[in-house]
XYZ file of C-alpha atoms in Angstrom:
430
model
C -38.685 37.059 37.170
C -39.052 34.279 34.709
C -42.002 32.757 32.684
C -42.019 29.138 33.336
C -43.025 26.078 31.128
C -44.165 22.913 32.809
C -44.112 19.732 31.098
C -44.294 16.122 31.956
C -40.874 14.096 31.588
C -42.305 10.651 31.351
C -45.633 9.314 29.835
C -47.633 11.741 31.718
C -49.444 11.219 35.462
C -46.237 12.530 37.007
C -47.988 14.798 39.365
C -48.086 17.929 37.418
C -51.475 19.336 38.492
C -49.662 19.662 42.451
C -47.096 21.508 41.074
C -48.831 23.486 38.832
C -51.077 24.789 41.582
C -48.213 24.881 43.734
C -46.098 27.276 41.467
C -49.505 29.199 40.377
C -49.288 31.017 43.735
C -46.357 33.226 42.834
C -48.002 33.174 38.835
C -50.403 35.928 37.599
C -51.362 33.710 34.486
C -51.746 30.160 33.875
C -52.157 28.697 30.296
C -52.725 25.484 28.940
C -50.992 25.500 25.558
C -52.017 21.404 24.070
C -54.310 18.763 24.612
C -57.622 18.342 25.292
C -59.986 17.143 28.089
C -57.975 13.741 27.677
C -55.618 14.599 30.366
C -56.571 14.778 34.145
C -55.054 16.573 36.869
C -55.564 16.062 40.393
C -55.460 19.070 42.916
C -55.734 19.009 46.860
C -55.856 22.301 48.354
C -56.856 22.504 51.973
C -57.809 18.685 52.283
C -60.358 19.694 49.204
C -59.497 17.617 46.115
C -60.588 18.809 42.648
C -60.451 16.741 39.598
C -59.531 19.053 36.443
C -59.350 17.771 32.779
C -59.352 20.919 30.687
C -58.745 23.484 32.676
C -55.652 24.829 33.826
C -54.683 24.119 37.258
C -54.549 27.715 38.277
C -58.394 27.795 38.259
C -58.970 27.231 41.538
C -57.001 29.800 42.905
C -58.481 33.363 42.998
C -57.016 36.105 41.502
C -55.438 34.289 38.985
C -56.069 34.289 35.008
C -56.506 31.169 33.368
C -55.962 30.756 29.735
C -56.461 27.848 27.307
C -54.487 28.626 24.285
C -55.292 28.039 20.567
C -53.096 24.244 21.057
C -56.094 22.749 22.538
C -58.642 21.139 21.155
C -62.122 22.114 23.028
C -65.130 20.117 23.736
C -67.359 23.152 24.417
C -69.842 20.702 26.655
C -67.089 19.158 28.239
C -66.101 22.881 29.357
C -69.241 23.705 30.561
C -69.916 20.507 32.482
C -66.345 21.224 34.051
C -67.326 24.374 35.149
C -70.513 23.294 36.535
C -68.374 20.713 38.591
C -66.380 23.523 39.902
C -69.073 25.765 40.796
C -70.807 23.008 43.066
C -67.444 23.040 45.264
C -67.697 26.574 45.552
C -65.097 27.600 42.463
C -67.159 30.057 40.427
C -65.255 30.434 37.186
C -66.277 33.549 35.055
C -64.849 35.034 32.267
C -62.851 37.475 34.346
C -60.964 34.164 35.273
C -60.750 32.448 31.785
C -59.889 33.144 28.355
C -59.874 31.308 25.994
C -57.999 31.352 22.075
C -60.356 32.490 19.456
C -58.721 30.104 17.085
C -59.085 26.639 19.153
C -60.842 23.714 17.341
C -63.944 22.486 18.696
C -64.353 19.070 19.925
C -67.669 17.901 18.295
C -70.158 14.615 18.961
C -68.586 13.071 15.531
C -65.057 13.124 17.056
C -65.696 11.384 19.911
C -67.926 8.992 18.086
C -65.091 8.351 15.674
C -62.847 7.776 17.734
C -64.361 4.942 20.025
C -65.230 3.313 16.978
C -61.624 3.215 15.707
C -60.414 2.263 19.176
C -62.748 -0.640 19.374
C -62.026 -2.120 15.912
C -58.273 -2.172 16.517
C -57.939 -5.420 17.703
C -54.108 -5.711 18.228
C -53.174 -2.757 17.277
C -54.881 -0.062 20.002
C -53.486 3.136 20.529
C -55.168 3.550 24.386
C -56.932 6.583 23.914
C -59.537 8.229 25.972
C -62.102 7.727 23.045
C -63.095 11.796 23.657
C -62.469 13.038 20.438
C -58.974 14.439 20.503
C -57.142 12.512 17.907
C -60.139 13.239 15.197
C -59.895 16.860 16.105
C -56.372 17.322 15.754
C -56.714 15.508 12.321
C -59.355 18.008 11.398
C -56.982 21.078 12.531
C -54.743 19.854 10.382
C -56.957 19.157 7.751
C -58.160 22.522 7.415
C -61.689 21.786 7.952
C -62.188 22.554 12.072
C -64.982 24.120 13.551
C -63.114 26.860 15.523
C -64.612 28.485 18.549
C -64.588 31.789 16.583
C -66.926 30.322 13.987
C -69.885 30.284 16.767
C -69.722 33.654 16.299
C -71.444 34.230 12.983
C -74.901 32.010 12.526
C -74.859 32.521 8.715
C -71.122 31.510 7.930
C -71.516 28.876 10.480
C -73.358 26.009 8.010
C -71.182 26.422 5.533
C -68.061 25.128 7.710
C -70.003 22.468 9.125
C -70.635 21.357 5.424
C -67.261 21.529 4.314
C -66.626 19.320 7.758
C -69.159 16.962 7.024
C -68.017 16.440 3.315
C -64.889 14.747 4.895
C -66.638 12.850 7.800
C -69.756 11.882 6.074
C -67.932 9.791 3.607
C -65.439 8.604 5.895
C -68.426 7.521 8.276
C -70.302 5.543 4.934
C -67.683 3.511 4.587
C -67.236 2.759 7.980
C -71.379 1.705 7.875
C -72.689 4.804 9.732
C -75.663 7.109 9.153
C -74.379 10.858 7.804
C -74.427 13.527 10.607
C -77.190 16.093 9.943
C -75.535 19.482 9.336
C -78.318 21.571 10.148
C -79.008 19.551 13.632
C -74.966 19.788 14.200
C -75.028 23.812 13.540
C -78.377 24.410 15.755
C -76.430 22.512 18.420
C -73.079 24.639 18.090
C -75.331 27.608 18.246
C -77.219 26.613 21.282
C -74.109 26.055 23.340
C -72.025 28.897 21.845
C -73.721 31.708 24.223
C -72.446 29.397 27.111
C -68.610 29.664 25.754
C -68.509 32.546 23.561
C -67.738 34.719 26.500
C -64.724 33.185 27.462
C -63.491 34.015 23.981
C -60.243 36.424 23.499
C -56.927 37.116 21.416
C -54.911 34.911 23.448
C -51.681 35.584 21.455
C -52.272 39.625 22.408
C -53.504 38.809 25.567
C -50.381 36.851 26.467
C -47.801 39.438 24.904
C -49.672 42.224 27.170
C -49.396 40.381 30.108
C -45.111 39.817 29.346
C -45.150 43.544 28.346
C -46.303 44.261 31.760
C -44.247 41.870 33.456
C -46.645 39.417 34.871
C -45.250 36.270 35.428
C -46.963 33.757 33.169
C -47.011 29.542 33.969
C -47.208 26.943 30.958
C -49.060 24.191 31.564
C -48.939 21.079 29.385
C -50.878 18.145 29.332
C -50.129 14.112 29.016
C -45.931 13.787 28.697
C -43.093 14.330 26.555
C -43.254 10.606 25.802
C -46.540 10.735 24.443
C -45.523 13.439 21.797
C -46.524 12.780 17.859
C -43.032 13.237 17.013
C -40.724 12.527 19.898
C -42.980 9.802 21.819
C -43.529 6.105 21.572
C -45.068 6.359 17.792
C -47.923 5.198 17.076
C -48.649 4.725 21.034
C -48.532 8.781 21.602
C -51.213 11.686 21.757
C -52.425 13.629 18.772
C -50.410 16.658 19.624
C -47.136 18.123 20.817
C -46.527 17.754 24.082
C -42.751 18.794 24.108
C -42.011 22.215 25.777
C -41.499 24.180 22.688
C -45.229 23.529 21.935
C -45.839 26.226 24.467
C -45.068 29.078 22.027
C -46.922 27.606 18.950
C -49.760 26.335 21.089
C -50.466 29.828 22.566
C -48.738 32.395 20.152
C -46.026 33.748 22.456
C -42.676 34.043 21.147
C -40.273 31.012 22.186
C -38.123 33.817 23.619
C -40.304 34.386 26.013
C -40.166 30.620 27.627
C -37.423 31.589 30.363
C -37.347 28.041 32.162
C -38.372 24.567 31.748
C -39.721 22.780 34.556
C -40.110 18.844 34.190
C -42.001 16.847 36.163
C -41.112 13.573 36.899
C -42.151 10.666 38.793
C -39.605 8.782 41.485
C -41.167 5.515 39.121
C -42.231 4.971 35.807
C -46.056 4.653 35.026
C -47.821 4.685 31.284
C -51.660 4.200 31.067
C -52.842 2.424 27.960
C -50.719 0.489 25.159
C -47.251 0.728 23.974
C -43.385 -0.244 24.720
C -42.497 0.088 28.575
C -39.449 -1.293 28.981
C -38.919 -0.933 32.934
C -42.616 -2.602 33.396
C -43.266 -4.468 36.715
C -46.014 -7.435 36.521
C -45.137 -9.087 39.636
C -45.944 -8.378 42.934
C -43.791 -4.836 43.011
C -45.252 -3.641 40.359
C -48.640 -4.052 42.068
C -47.021 -2.381 45.525
C -46.244 0.435 43.176
C -49.633 0.842 42.194
C -51.647 0.338 45.183
C -49.369 3.033 47.386
C -48.996 5.365 44.600
C -53.052 5.201 43.873
C -52.323 4.411 40.210
C -55.373 4.944 38.416
C -56.357 7.437 35.630
C -57.662 10.662 36.625
C -60.273 10.758 33.467
C -60.505 6.962 32.527
C -60.206 5.334 35.851
C -57.848 2.569 34.699
C -55.131 1.294 36.124
C -51.797 2.415 35.085
C -48.873 0.220 34.253
C -45.997 0.435 36.572
C -42.042 0.157 36.938
C -38.716 1.084 38.077
C -37.453 4.586 37.168
C -36.198 4.724 33.795
C -33.237 6.946 33.779
C -32.499 6.834 29.711
C -36.106 7.812 29.137
C -35.941 10.881 30.913
C -32.410 11.938 29.910
C -33.911 12.127 26.459
C -36.602 13.943 27.334
C -34.338 16.529 29.338
C -32.708 17.228 25.760
C -35.839 17.408 23.869
C -37.827 19.950 25.672
C -34.878 21.612 27.014
C -35.993 20.935 30.710
C -33.996 23.128 33.204
C -34.761 21.391 36.420
C -37.034 18.799 37.252
C -39.908 18.559 39.685
C -39.436 14.894 41.500
C -43.041 13.486 42.834
C -43.967 10.711 44.739
C -40.550 9.829 45.984
C -43.041 8.642 49.359
C -44.305 6.057 47.041
C -40.629 3.951 47.591
C -40.638 4.002 51.348
C -40.500 0.302 52.687
C -38.572 -1.123 49.696
C -35.338 -3.063 50.520
C -33.815 -2.212 46.975
C -34.437 -0.185 44.215
C -33.570 -0.449 40.308
C -32.555 2.451 38.288
C -32.886 1.807 34.484
C -29.272 3.039 33.107
C -29.403 1.781 29.665
C -30.999 -0.833 27.284
C -29.793 -3.848 25.548
C -31.655 -4.383 22.164
C -30.800 -7.227 19.962
C -27.565 -7.842 21.761
C -26.707 -4.033 21.556
C -26.394 -1.973 24.240
C -27.689 1.500 23.814
C -28.392 4.826 25.675
C -31.477 5.838 24.433
C -34.922 4.692 23.471
C -34.905 3.762 19.574
C -37.420 5.458 17.318
C -38.459 1.992 15.363
C -41.740 0.569 17.633
C -40.604 -3.146 16.783
C -36.659 -2.002 18.442
C -38.624 -0.171 21.434
C -40.804 -3.631 22.183
C -37.552 -5.343 22.453
C -35.642 -2.897 24.792
C -34.500 -4.539 27.791
C -33.703 -2.533 30.630
C -30.037 -2.754 32.281
C -30.665 -1.721 35.916
C -28.668 -0.471 38.554
C -29.711 -1.332 42.148
C -29.543 1.196 44.967
C -30.335 0.342 48.634
C -33.661 1.536 49.912
C -35.257 3.130 52.806
C -37.484 1.993 55.913
C -38.769 5.236 57.403
C -41.293 7.329 55.962
C -40.393 10.456 53.401
C -44.231 11.521 53.070
C -44.732 14.769 54.195
C -41.219 15.774 54.461
C -40.282 19.288 53.844
C -36.621 19.822 53.758
C -34.037 17.334 52.969
C -33.262 17.253 56.888
C -36.385 15.149 57.038
C -35.134 12.691 54.479
C -33.641 9.462 55.007
C -29.910 9.294 53.648
C -30.569 6.684 51.489
C -33.434 8.648 49.942
C -31.164 11.612 49.622
C -28.882 9.301 47.684
C -31.281 8.221 45.193
C -32.607 11.459 44.357
C -28.689 12.507 44.107
C -28.185 9.538 41.712
C -30.986 10.197 39.268
C -29.561 13.671 38.776
C -26.328 12.382 37.395
C -28.278 10.009 35.353
C -30.337 12.521 33.440
C -28.025 14.971 33.425
C -30.505 17.683 35.281
C -30.533 18.895 38.793
C -33.880 18.302 41.060
C -35.550 22.144 41.631
C -38.249 21.014 43.372
C -39.029 17.528 45.516
C -42.859 16.481 45.854
C -43.259 13.960 49.001
C -47.282 13.778 49.314
C -50.614 15.156 47.308
C -50.500 18.129 49.514
C -48.972 21.042 48.048
C -47.097 22.483 51.062
C -45.280 19.106 51.448
C -42.709 20.191 48.865
C -38.691 20.748 49.413
C -37.658 23.976 47.017
C -34.205 23.565 45.974
C -34.772 26.225 42.909
C -37.657 28.599 42.211
C -38.053 28.329 38.364
C -40.033 31.780 38.935
C -36.642 33.503 39.660
C -34.477 32.106 37.385
């Protein structure tokens, strides 16, 4: 039996929610290891749609333990609200089903305000954040001034920790022409919500170690995609955490030797939300068709996603940076009906042909895709549950993708429904 890490191999929105939900049936524990409530997952289970932002995708399944690791930044109010939305749909999540790392940094109202202010004032250089305070919260974590979940336990020591945080933020706010944050009011706000979140607190590193030693299957769920990684993504148009598979270890406290299989969720075409380079982006009718057929709108923001052809160069690169063993190819059915399909197999930058995405942002923006054209198919692949259900051209497309990225397809998804899935290799039986 193996412990499995699920990561997005593109810019996010690859369909991780469905795949994690599908895999969670075999898992005992499902863990979020980075990001915050800026990452949306849509699950369709027995015809019911669940939209999650912060909670692990396995939380809608009875009998599974969901865990939020220390690598996540936690907005306590967003947590309470999301739990309430699930309860309204009949899914009641208590401490027996959800545990949160005691060292998880908190997102506070001042983080959301700062995030929105920066984004609004960054004309021409916007990152495209969700304005939910994720970046500023990570900054405070690295700056060693964050308020962490365990800090809510002791009402006597909390004010001093808030003062330390505000010595930075109030100076920053004065420079931006904003009023100081009232420390006493912030302490009161935190102590008011503490009883709602502290029952979920745990030593996650110890919990996961025991689960592993007891032979439990652990599924590690990443947010966003590898190309939004703070180190390995299209910097500066990235998120504020490490989204590659290695952070499943640092973001939970489990040793890297416990990570047995990395599954890269990969969309059959390419999408991106927000700003930043996108070599295969299509702004014509083809791009609009992909967006329309694929329902490409952000779960969290509602923003329309930018769409383009499959970029094998990018995925091949993330296969390496994440150590991906196999991919789950999603949304193949969106390509139904195209006469021809294109796949990016290289770039031309300033007249030079290269086989990787350059690290410098200016060079990324100048990268021109080199395409390989393939024959499309007119038959429907929607709902296919075996290779025999697929048109020959669709099979050829999948096989060519495997060749170009240097990684096999382990799972093929043909609709948002969890059972519309073709299993080639079970990651839990590596």
